Short mmCIF file of C-alpha atoms and ligand atoms in Angstrom, two decimals:
data_model
loop_
_atom_site.label_atom_id
_atom_site.label_comp_id
_atom_site.label_asym_id
_atom_site.label_seq_id
_atom_site.Cartn_x
_atom_site.Cartn_y
_atom_site.Cartn_z
CA UNK A 26 -0.94 -14.02 15.31
CA UNK A 27 -3.47 -14.50 12.18
CA UNK A 28 -3.57 -18.01 11.06
CA UNK A 29 -1.17 -19.54 8.59
CA UNK A 30 -2.80 -20.19 5.17
CA UNK A 31 -3.81 -23.74 4.66
CA UNK A 32 -3.73 -25.95 1.54
CA UNK A 33 -7.44 -25.15 0.40
CA UNK A 34 -6.31 -21.18 0.46
CA UNK A 35 -3.28 -22.09 -1.88
CA UNK A 36 -5.47 -23.68 -4.36
CA UNK A 37 -7.74 -20.70 -4.28
CA UNK A 38 -4.79 -18.50 -5.00
CA UNK A 39 -3.91 -20.59 -8.03
CA UNK A 40 -7.47 -20.93 -9.49
CA UNK A 41 -7.56 -17.04 -9.42
CA UNK A 42 -4.16 -16.24 -10.78
CA UNK A 43 -4.31 -14.58 -14.07
CA UNK A 44 -0.94 -15.64 -15.28
CA UNK A 45 -1.22 -19.38 -14.58
CA UNK A 46 -1.41 -20.28 -18.30
CA UNK A 47 1.81 -19.10 -19.05
CA UNK A 48 3.30 -22.05 -17.13
CA UNK A 49 2.53 -24.28 -20.25
CA UNK A 50 5.01 -22.48 -22.46
CA UNK A 51 8.02 -23.29 -20.26
CA UNK A 52 9.46 -27.01 -19.95
CA UNK A 53 9.82 -28.03 -16.45
CA UNK A 54 11.41 -31.54 -15.45
CA UNK A 55 8.82 -33.84 -13.88
CA UNK A 56 9.47 -33.89 -9.79
CA UNK A 57 11.05 -30.60 -9.91
CA UNK A 58 10.16 -27.32 -8.26
CA UNK A 59 12.00 -24.74 -10.01
CA UNK A 60 13.10 -21.81 -7.37
CA UNK A 61 16.10 -20.94 -9.44
CA UNK A 62 14.93 -18.93 -12.37
CA UNK A 63 16.70 -15.95 -11.31
CA UNK A 64 19.99 -17.86 -11.96
CA UNK A 65 19.13 -19.54 -15.00
CA UNK A 66 15.60 -19.57 -16.60
CA UNK A 67 13.86 -22.63 -17.99
CA UNK A 68 14.09 -23.74 -21.47
CA UNK A 69 10.53 -23.30 -23.81
CA UNK A 70 9.20 -24.88 -27.05
CA UNK A 71 9.18 -21.28 -28.37
CA UNK A 72 13.14 -21.15 -27.94
CA UNK A 73 13.68 -24.44 -29.33
CA UNK A 74 11.69 -23.37 -32.52
CA UNK A 75 13.81 -20.27 -32.84
CA UNK A 76 16.95 -22.30 -32.30
CA UNK A 77 15.88 -25.00 -34.86
CA UNK A 78 14.89 -22.33 -37.63
CA UNK A 79 17.98 -20.35 -37.38
CA UNK A 80 20.12 -23.82 -37.39
CA UNK A 81 18.30 -25.74 -39.74
CA UNK A 82 17.12 -23.03 -42.22
CA UNK A 83 18.67 -19.85 -41.99
CA UNK A 84 22.34 -21.24 -41.15
CA UNK A 85 22.13 -24.59 -43.48
CA UNK A 86 20.25 -23.08 -46.32
CA UNK A 87 20.69 -19.46 -46.14
CA UNK A 88 24.52 -19.46 -45.43
CA UNK A 89 26.01 -15.95 -45.42
CA UNK A 90 22.69 -14.47 -47.22
CA UNK A 91 21.16 -14.75 -43.72
CA UNK A 92 22.67 -11.90 -42.12
CA UNK A 93 20.67 -9.69 -44.47
CA UNK A 94 17.68 -12.06 -45.48
CA UNK A 95 16.83 -13.32 -41.90
CA UNK A 96 17.70 -9.97 -40.13
CA UNK A 97 20.56 -11.17 -38.07
CA UNK A 98 22.53 -8.15 -38.39
CA UNK A 99 20.03 -5.91 -36.64
CA UNK A 100 18.84 -8.45 -34.19
CA UNK A 101 20.81 -6.81 -31.39
CA UNK A 102 19.01 -3.75 -31.65
CA UNK A 103 15.51 -5.10 -32.44
CA UNK A 104 15.95 -7.80 -29.07
CA UNK A 105 17.28 -4.61 -27.45
CA UNK A 106 13.90 -2.55 -28.34
CA UNK A 107 11.92 -5.62 -26.95
CA UNK A 108 13.51 -5.84 -23.78
CA UNK A 109 13.56 -1.69 -23.51
CA UNK A 110 9.51 -2.33 -22.96
CA UNK A 111 10.19 -4.69 -20.05
CA UNK A 112 12.59 -1.95 -18.13
CA UNK A 113 10.96 1.10 -19.26
CA UNK A 114 13.07 2.21 -22.28
CA UNK A 115 11.94 3.58 -25.31
CA UNK A 116 13.01 2.70 -28.61
CA UNK A 117 16.56 3.05 -29.68
CA UNK A 118 18.20 3.17 -26.31
CA UNK A 119 18.78 -0.94 -25.43
CA UNK A 120 20.96 -3.15 -27.41
CA UNK A 121 21.73 -6.88 -26.75
CA UNK A 122 25.55 -7.38 -26.93
CA UNK A 123 27.96 -9.67 -24.91
CA UNK A 124 28.10 -10.17 -21.18
CA UNK A 125 26.79 -8.09 -18.41
CA UNK A 126 30.67 -7.77 -17.19
CA UNK A 127 31.57 -6.53 -20.46
CA UNK A 128 28.66 -4.03 -20.71
CA UNK A 129 29.59 -2.70 -17.07
CA UNK A 130 33.08 -1.96 -18.59
CA UNK A 131 31.83 0.08 -21.57
CA UNK A 132 29.29 1.93 -19.28
CA UNK A 133 31.92 2.78 -16.65
CA UNK A 134 34.25 4.15 -19.48
CA UNK A 135 31.13 6.00 -20.96
CA UNK A 136 30.14 7.64 -17.89
CA UNK A 137 33.97 8.52 -17.12
CA UNK A 138 34.13 10.32 -20.43
CA UNK A 139 31.29 12.31 -19.87
CA UNK A 140 32.57 13.65 -16.32
CA UNK A 141 36.12 14.24 -17.38
CA UNK A 142 36.81 16.51 -14.22
CA UNK A 143 35.74 13.58 -11.57
CA UNK A 144 37.78 10.56 -11.09
CA UNK A 145 35.57 8.36 -8.55
CA UNK A 146 33.43 5.52 -9.12
CA UNK A 147 31.07 4.73 -6.22
CA UNK A 148 29.85 1.15 -5.92
CA UNK A 149 28.46 -1.04 -3.15
CA UNK A 150 30.71 -3.39 -1.20
CA UNK A 151 27.83 -5.74 -1.33
CA UNK A 152 27.50 -5.78 -5.23
CA UNK A 153 27.57 -8.73 -7.05
CA UNK A 154 31.56 -9.17 -7.29
CA UNK A 155 31.78 -8.97 -11.18
CA UNK A 156 30.25 -5.33 -11.02
CA UNK A 157 33.29 -4.68 -8.54
CA UNK A 158 36.11 -6.97 -10.44
CA UNK A 159 35.42 -4.71 -13.56
CA UNK A 160 35.14 -1.62 -11.86
CA UNK A 161 38.45 -2.30 -10.55
CA UNK A 162 39.81 -3.15 -14.06
CA UNK A 163 38.20 0.12 -15.49
CA UNK A 164 40.30 2.01 -12.57
CA UNK A 165 43.47 0.49 -13.23
CA UNK A 166 43.32 1.40 -17.01
CA UNK A 167 42.09 5.05 -16.08
CA UNK A 168 44.82 6.77 -14.34
CA UNK A 169 43.91 8.68 -11.01
CA UNK A 170 40.57 6.93 -10.74
CA UNK A 171 39.51 5.33 -7.69
CA UNK A 172 36.71 2.99 -5.97
CA UNK A 173 34.43 4.06 -3.24
CA UNK A 174 32.40 1.00 -1.48
CA UNK A 175 29.11 1.19 0.44
CA UNK A 176 29.71 -1.21 3.26
CA UNK A 177 33.61 -0.31 3.60
CA UNK A 178 34.26 3.26 3.01
CA UNK A 179 30.78 4.58 4.46
CA UNK A 180 27.69 2.67 5.71
CA UNK A 181 25.19 4.20 3.33
CA UNK A 182 26.11 4.67 -0.56
CA UNK A 183 24.39 8.11 -0.32
CA UNK A 184 26.97 9.56 1.90
CA UNK A 185 29.98 8.56 -0.24
CA UNK A 186 28.54 10.61 -3.37
CA UNK A 187 30.30 14.05 -3.47
CA UNK A 188 31.59 16.62 -6.26
CA UNK A 189 34.21 13.99 -7.03
CA UNK A 190 32.11 11.35 -7.89
CA UNK A 191 32.00 10.63 -11.79
CA UNK A 192 29.46 7.43 -11.37
CA UNK A 193 27.81 5.01 -9.03
CA UNK A 194 27.44 1.46 -10.12
CA UNK A 195 24.45 -0.09 -8.37
CA UNK A 196 22.55 -3.24 -8.23
CA UNK A 197 18.77 -2.40 -8.47
CA UNK A 198 18.04 -5.77 -6.37
CA UNK A 199 20.67 -7.07 -4.55
CA UNK A 200 21.45 -10.61 -5.72
CA UNK A 201 22.13 -12.05 -1.96
CA UNK A 202 19.26 -10.36 0.10
CA UNK A 203 16.73 -9.44 -2.64
CA UNK A 204 16.72 -5.88 -1.05
CA UNK A 205 15.06 -3.53 -4.08
CA UNK A 206 16.79 0.16 -4.25
CA UNK A 207 14.35 3.03 -5.41
CA UNK A 208 15.66 3.90 -8.43
CA UNK A 209 13.99 7.19 -9.16
CA UNK A 210 14.74 8.73 -5.73
CA UNK A 211 18.54 7.47 -5.76
CA UNK A 212 18.94 8.40 -9.48
CA UNK A 213 17.77 12.07 -8.67
CA UNK A 214 20.06 12.24 -5.71
CA UNK A 215 22.89 11.17 -7.64
CA UNK A 216 22.11 13.70 -10.51
CA UNK A 217 21.91 16.29 -7.91
CA UNK A 218 25.77 15.92 -7.03
CA UNK A 219 26.40 16.23 -10.61
CA UNK A 220 27.30 12.69 -11.10
CA UNK A 221 25.92 9.67 -13.51
CA UNK A 222 24.15 6.30 -12.85
CA UNK A 223 24.51 2.85 -14.02
CA UNK A 224 21.92 0.57 -13.02
CA UNK A 225 22.82 -3.33 -12.81
CA UNK A 226 19.33 -5.10 -13.66
CA UNK A 227 20.31 -8.45 -13.66
CA UNK A 228 17.60 -9.39 -10.81
CA UNK A 229 14.98 -7.04 -11.97
CA UNK A 230 14.68 -7.38 -15.59
CA UNK A 231 11.80 -9.69 -15.90
CA UNK A 232 11.39 -9.97 -12.12
CA UNK A 233 9.43 -6.68 -11.73
CA UNK A 234 8.24 -3.38 -13.55
CA UNK A 235 11.18 -1.06 -14.30
CA UNK A 236 11.12 2.34 -15.38
CA UNK A 237 14.58 3.84 -16.52
CA UNK A 238 13.09 6.48 -18.77
CA UNK A 239 11.27 7.48 -15.94
CA UNK A 240 13.98 7.75 -13.29
CA UNK A 241 16.00 9.43 -16.00
CA UNK A 242 18.68 6.95 -15.66
CA UNK A 243 21.99 7.54 -17.50
CA UNK A 244 23.12 3.76 -18.05
CA UNK A 245 21.83 0.38 -17.19
CA UNK A 246 23.21 -3.32 -17.80
CA UNK A 247 21.41 -6.70 -17.32
CA UNK A 248 21.33 -10.18 -17.87
CA UNK A 249 18.82 -12.19 -20.27
CA UNK A 250 19.50 -15.80 -18.84
CA UNK A 251 18.22 -15.14 -15.53
CA UNK A 252 14.27 -13.93 -15.49
CA UNK A 253 14.29 -13.50 -19.10
CA UNK A 254 14.90 -17.14 -19.83
CA UNK A 255 17.46 -16.67 -22.89
CA UNK A 256 19.35 -19.94 -22.15
CA UNK A 257 22.78 -20.21 -20.54
CA UNK A 258 25.17 -17.55 -21.35
CA UNK A 259 22.69 -15.68 -23.62
CA UNK A 260 23.99 -12.27 -24.14
CA UNK A 261 23.62 -9.25 -21.99
CA UNK A 262 21.90 -5.80 -22.51
CA UNK A 263 23.07 -2.11 -22.42
CA UNK A 264 20.89 0.72 -22.09
CA UNK A 265 22.06 4.49 -22.60
CA UNK A 266 19.61 7.36 -22.27
CA UNK A 267 19.00 9.45 -25.60
CA UNK A 268 20.42 12.33 -23.96
CA UNK A 269 23.89 10.63 -23.73
CA UNK A 270 23.98 9.55 -27.23
CA UNK A 271 26.29 12.17 -28.87
CA UNK A 272 28.83 11.65 -26.42
CA UNK A 273 29.25 7.91 -26.01
CA UNK A 274 32.67 6.81 -25.90
CA UNK A 275 33.86 3.21 -24.79
CA UNK A 276 36.94 1.68 -25.60
CA UNK A 277 35.71 -1.73 -27.01
CA UNK A 278 35.24 0.01 -30.55
CA UNK A 279 34.96 -2.66 -32.67
CA UNK A 280 33.38 -2.76 -35.99
CA UNK A 281 29.83 -3.22 -34.92
CA UNK A 282 29.99 0.33 -33.45
CA UNK A 283 31.29 1.77 -36.54
CA UNK A 284 29.00 4.06 -38.46
CA UNK A 285 29.96 2.07 -41.40
CA UNK A 286 31.17 -1.33 -40.74
CA UNK A 287 31.18 -2.57 -44.31
CA UNK A 288 32.78 0.52 -45.58
CA UNK A 289 35.99 -1.13 -44.27
CA UNK A 290 37.36 2.05 -43.32
CA UNK A 291 41.21 2.35 -41.56
CA UNK A 292 39.73 4.23 -38.88
CA UNK A 293 37.09 4.09 -36.31
CA UNK A 294 33.93 6.31 -36.66
CA UNK A 295 31.18 5.78 -33.80
CA UNK A 296 27.73 4.64 -35.17
CA UNK A 297 24.63 6.71 -34.31
CA UNK A 298 22.90 6.10 -30.93
CA UNK A 299 23.12 2.92 -29.02
CA UNK A 300 24.62 1.20 -31.80
CA UNK A 301 27.97 2.56 -30.55
CA UNK A 302 27.80 0.12 -27.27
CA UNK A 303 28.45 -3.02 -29.74
CA UNK A 304 31.65 -4.44 -30.24
CA UNK A 305 31.94 -7.39 -32.58
CA UNK A 306 30.00 -10.39 -34.15
CA UNK A 307 27.30 -11.72 -31.91
CA UNK A 308 26.69 -15.43 -31.44
CA UNK A 309 23.15 -15.70 -33.47
CA UNK A 310 22.28 -18.89 -32.08
CA UNK A 311 22.18 -17.58 -28.64
CA UNK A 312 20.29 -14.52 -29.75
CA UNK A 313 17.54 -16.37 -31.54
CA UNK A 314 17.20 -18.37 -28.48
CA UNK A 315 16.86 -15.28 -26.75
CA UNK A 316 14.00 -14.05 -29.35
CA UNK A 317 12.06 -17.19 -28.74
CA UNK A 318 12.16 -16.55 -24.91
CA UNK A 319 11.33 -12.93 -25.46
CA UNK A 320 8.14 -13.82 -27.61
CA UNK A 321 6.78 -15.10 -24.56
CA UNK A 322 7.26 -11.67 -22.64
CA UNK A 323 5.75 -9.81 -25.19
CA UNK A 324 2.45 -11.02 -23.58
CA UNK A 325 3.48 -10.26 -20.02
CA UNK A 326 1.78 -7.62 -17.94
CA UNK A 327 4.32 -6.40 -15.55
CA UNK A 328 2.13 -4.98 -13.10
CA UNK A 329 0.18 -8.53 -12.91
CA UNK A 330 3.74 -10.23 -12.42
CA UNK A 331 4.83 -7.95 -9.72
CA UNK A 332 1.62 -8.74 -7.76
CA UNK A 333 2.17 -12.31 -7.97
CA UNK A 334 5.66 -11.94 -7.25
CA UNK A 335 5.31 -10.47 -3.94
CA UNK A 336 2.19 -12.61 -3.21
CA UNK A 337 4.63 -15.68 -3.89
CA UNK A 338 7.41 -14.39 -1.87
CA UNK A 339 5.19 -13.26 1.19
CA UNK A 340 3.64 -16.83 1.05
CA UNK A 341 6.94 -18.68 1.07
CA UNK A 342 8.33 -16.32 4.00
CA UNK A 343 4.83 -17.06 6.11
CA UNK A 344 5.05 -20.65 5.44
CA UNK A 345 9.02 -21.17 6.17
CA UNK A 346 8.58 -19.25 9.31
CA UNK A 347 5.51 -20.95 10.55
CA UNK A 348 6.60 -24.32 9.88
CA UNK A 349 10.64 -24.38 9.91
CA UNK A 350 11.35 -21.41 12.51
CA UNK A 351 12.30 -23.43 15.14
CA UNK A 352 15.11 -25.04 13.12
CA UNK A 353 17.43 -21.78 13.02
CA UNK A 354 16.55 -20.63 9.70
CA UNK A 355 16.87 -16.55 9.64
CA UNK A 356 15.06 -14.35 7.23
CA UNK A 357 17.64 -12.33 5.26
CA UNK A 358 15.19 -10.54 3.08
CA UNK A 359 13.08 -7.44 3.92
CA UNK A 360 9.37 -8.10 5.13
CA UNK A 361 8.53 -4.96 3.39
CA UNK A 362 7.27 -6.47 -0.04
CA UNK A 363 7.72 -2.81 -1.68
CA UNK A 364 11.31 -2.93 -1.13
CA UNK A 365 11.90 -6.73 -2.25
CA UNK A 366 12.78 -8.38 -5.41
CA UNK A 367 11.33 -11.58 -6.53
CA UNK A 368 13.67 -13.86 -4.37
CA UNK A 369 14.02 -14.56 -0.77
CA UNK A 370 16.95 -15.60 1.32
CA UNK A 371 16.98 -17.43 4.51
CA UNK A 372 20.69 -17.92 6.24
CA UNK A 373 21.60 -20.97 8.33
CA UNK A 374 24.80 -22.26 9.50
CA UNK A 375 24.27 -25.25 7.35
CA UNK A 376 22.77 -23.47 4.48
CA UNK A 377 25.05 -25.32 2.08
CA UNK A 378 23.82 -29.13 2.87
CA UNK A 379 20.50 -28.16 3.34
CA UNK A 380 20.53 -26.73 -0.25
CA UNK A 381 21.84 -29.90 -1.36
CA UNK A 382 19.39 -32.01 0.38
CA UNK A 383 16.64 -29.81 -1.14
CA UNK A 384 18.15 -30.32 -4.85
CA UNK A 385 18.47 -33.97 -4.24
CA UNK A 386 14.70 -33.86 -3.62
CA UNK A 387 13.92 -31.78 -6.59
CA UNK A 388 13.54 -28.28 -4.80
CA UNK A 389 16.11 -26.51 -6.68
CA UNK A 390 17.12 -23.09 -5.06
CA UNK A 391 21.10 -22.13 -4.79
CA UNK A 392 23.46 -21.40 -1.94
CA UNK A 393 25.62 -18.07 -1.86
CA UNK A 394 28.45 -17.95 0.56
CA UNK A 395 28.65 -18.24 3.60
CA UNK A 396 25.42 -19.07 4.66
CA UNK A 397 22.65 -18.21 2.65
CA UNK A 398 19.83 -20.62 0.88
CA UNK A 399 18.74 -18.17 -1.91
CA UNK A 400 14.73 -18.69 -3.66
CA UNK A 401 13.97 -17.14 -6.96
CA UNK A 402 10.23 -17.00 -7.45
CA UNK A 403 9.06 -16.70 -11.03
CA UNK A 404 5.56 -15.89 -11.54
CA UNK A 405 5.06 -16.99 -15.08
CA UNK A 406 5.60 -20.71 -14.36
CA UNK A 407 5.69 -21.00 -10.37
CA UNK A 408 2.48 -21.63 -8.70
CA UNK A 409 1.24 -21.32 -5.05
CA UNK A 410 1.14 -24.89 -4.65
CA UNK A 411 4.74 -25.06 -5.67
CA UNK A 412 5.70 -22.84 -2.81
CA UNK A 413 3.76 -25.03 -0.21
CA UNK A 414 5.33 -28.29 -1.71
CA UNK A 415 8.77 -26.60 -1.75
CA UNK A 416 8.09 -25.85 2.12
CA UNK A 417 6.76 -29.15 3.19
CA UNK A 418 10.11 -30.78 1.68
CA UNK A 419 12.45 -28.10 3.62
CA UNK A 420 10.64 -28.97 6.96
CA UNK A 421 10.95 -32.65 6.02
CA UNK A 422 14.59 -32.13 5.75
CA UNK A 423 14.95 -30.25 8.94
CA UNK A 424 12.71 -31.84 11.08
CA UNK A 425 14.68 -35.16 10.24
CA UNK A 426 17.91 -33.75 10.03
CA UNK A 427 18.25 -35.15 6.52
CA UNK A 428 20.85 -32.67 5.57
CA UNK A 429 23.27 -34.14 7.96
CA UNK A 430 24.26 -37.14 5.54
CA UNK A 431 27.83 -36.55 4.62
CA UNK A 432 27.17 -36.64 0.80
CA UNK A 433 25.36 -32.94 1.10
CA UNK A 434 28.84 -31.63 2.25
CA UNK A 435 30.51 -32.15 -1.02
CA UNK A 436 31.26 -28.97 -2.77
CA UNK A 437 30.77 -28.60 -6.61
CA UNK A 438 32.47 -25.51 -8.67
CA UNK A 439 28.90 -24.11 -9.08
CA UNK A 440 26.91 -23.29 -6.37
C1 LIG B 29 24.36 -12.47 -12.72
C2 LIG B 29 24.78 -11.34 -12.52
C3 LIG B 29 25.82 -10.78 -13.28
C4 LIG B 29 26.60 -11.82 -14.37
O1 LIG B 29 27.37 -10.88 -15.24
P1 LIG B 29 27.98 -11.89 -16.63
O2 LIG B 29 28.95 -11.03 -17.03
O3 LIG B 29 26.84 -12.29 -17.23
O4 LIG B 29 28.49 -13.09 -16.09
C5 LIG B 29 26.12 -9.53 -13.34
N1 LIG B 29 25.65 -8.68 -12.21
C6 LIG B 29 24.81 -8.95 -11.49
C7 LIG B 29 24.08 -8.19 -10.35
C8 LIG B 29 24.23 -10.28 -11.38
O5 LIG B 29 23.57 -10.83 -10.63
#
């Protein structure tokens, strides 16, 4: 077995890190090692500057005029294009609006409308739950439509796809294990069966390079409050490939999707292209926070990001196994870095308590039922030294059974 890296090696890795300057663009509280940017990204001075400008100048002084003069009306499309660069989407195919859950609803309906002679939605039993709940909701309003789930109706997603399948809703990176799907290969299999695909990018947008256009994907959705750092509850995005723009039909046909919103016509006429996936007025303050966050992303080289992400997750796995392995922590994420997102999961019978003990000591990850400790690695503000220090704290908690204190067993609503 090769020798585990020591502190000197880790300091060298930080010194040679081409992304290290980005850390100063985020606000990270003293004494915190933040390994939960895959759930809620941190704040930044850039975000606060946008919020202040939008509230104090554009809203307070500009009032209603700011919809035109401050570019508010077009902001969902403008920010969509900027996210497009990060997910491999050429301009005009991505818009920021609503939540991921709502966008899944729109995308599923749009896909079903494009495949009227088919009535099956295929998804993953191990999907992030909202995807499944929304698919159930769509099926309930779409007579004759049924759901087939990987892990329940068959072991592999591929075996569920046939000539009845209208659409496959699939997570690019699994939220629990961090497993990364091969987007190009799976999309091409789905197309070969005559079906369409919706990629959920919640755990890959801003985590690794994505190439929606290159994979010839049909639709995609994703969050902006996780790796993209848009702020709590910042709006989600939705992508529809140009090839489908003529035929987009989605039932949330609000006035922002209309071809002429201010003509105040009495019936709906869908607007051009991706605009048709909007519904109603968007929270502008939240969008402006996202704009500030994306100003940082405009400067990021996604290949360098991926390289560091793999190095961080490899290092964490190596150190946890070497130092904490005897305490019964089990790796739930693949060792194959090519098939791994930017997160690492370890399971343990007392995962909840251990995570609470970690959080009390400033190492913030999260717990996912029933037994997973999840750690997100965000290359823009996480150093190799952070990884080292986090593992030292974990080791101390396990070596001393500190997690056995009853206060760590108390459950909060959000884990
Ligand atoms: C976080 C997450 C969501 C969240 O959906 P919201 O509607 O924004 O709450 C959806 N899908 C996946 C895969 C996620 O990880």
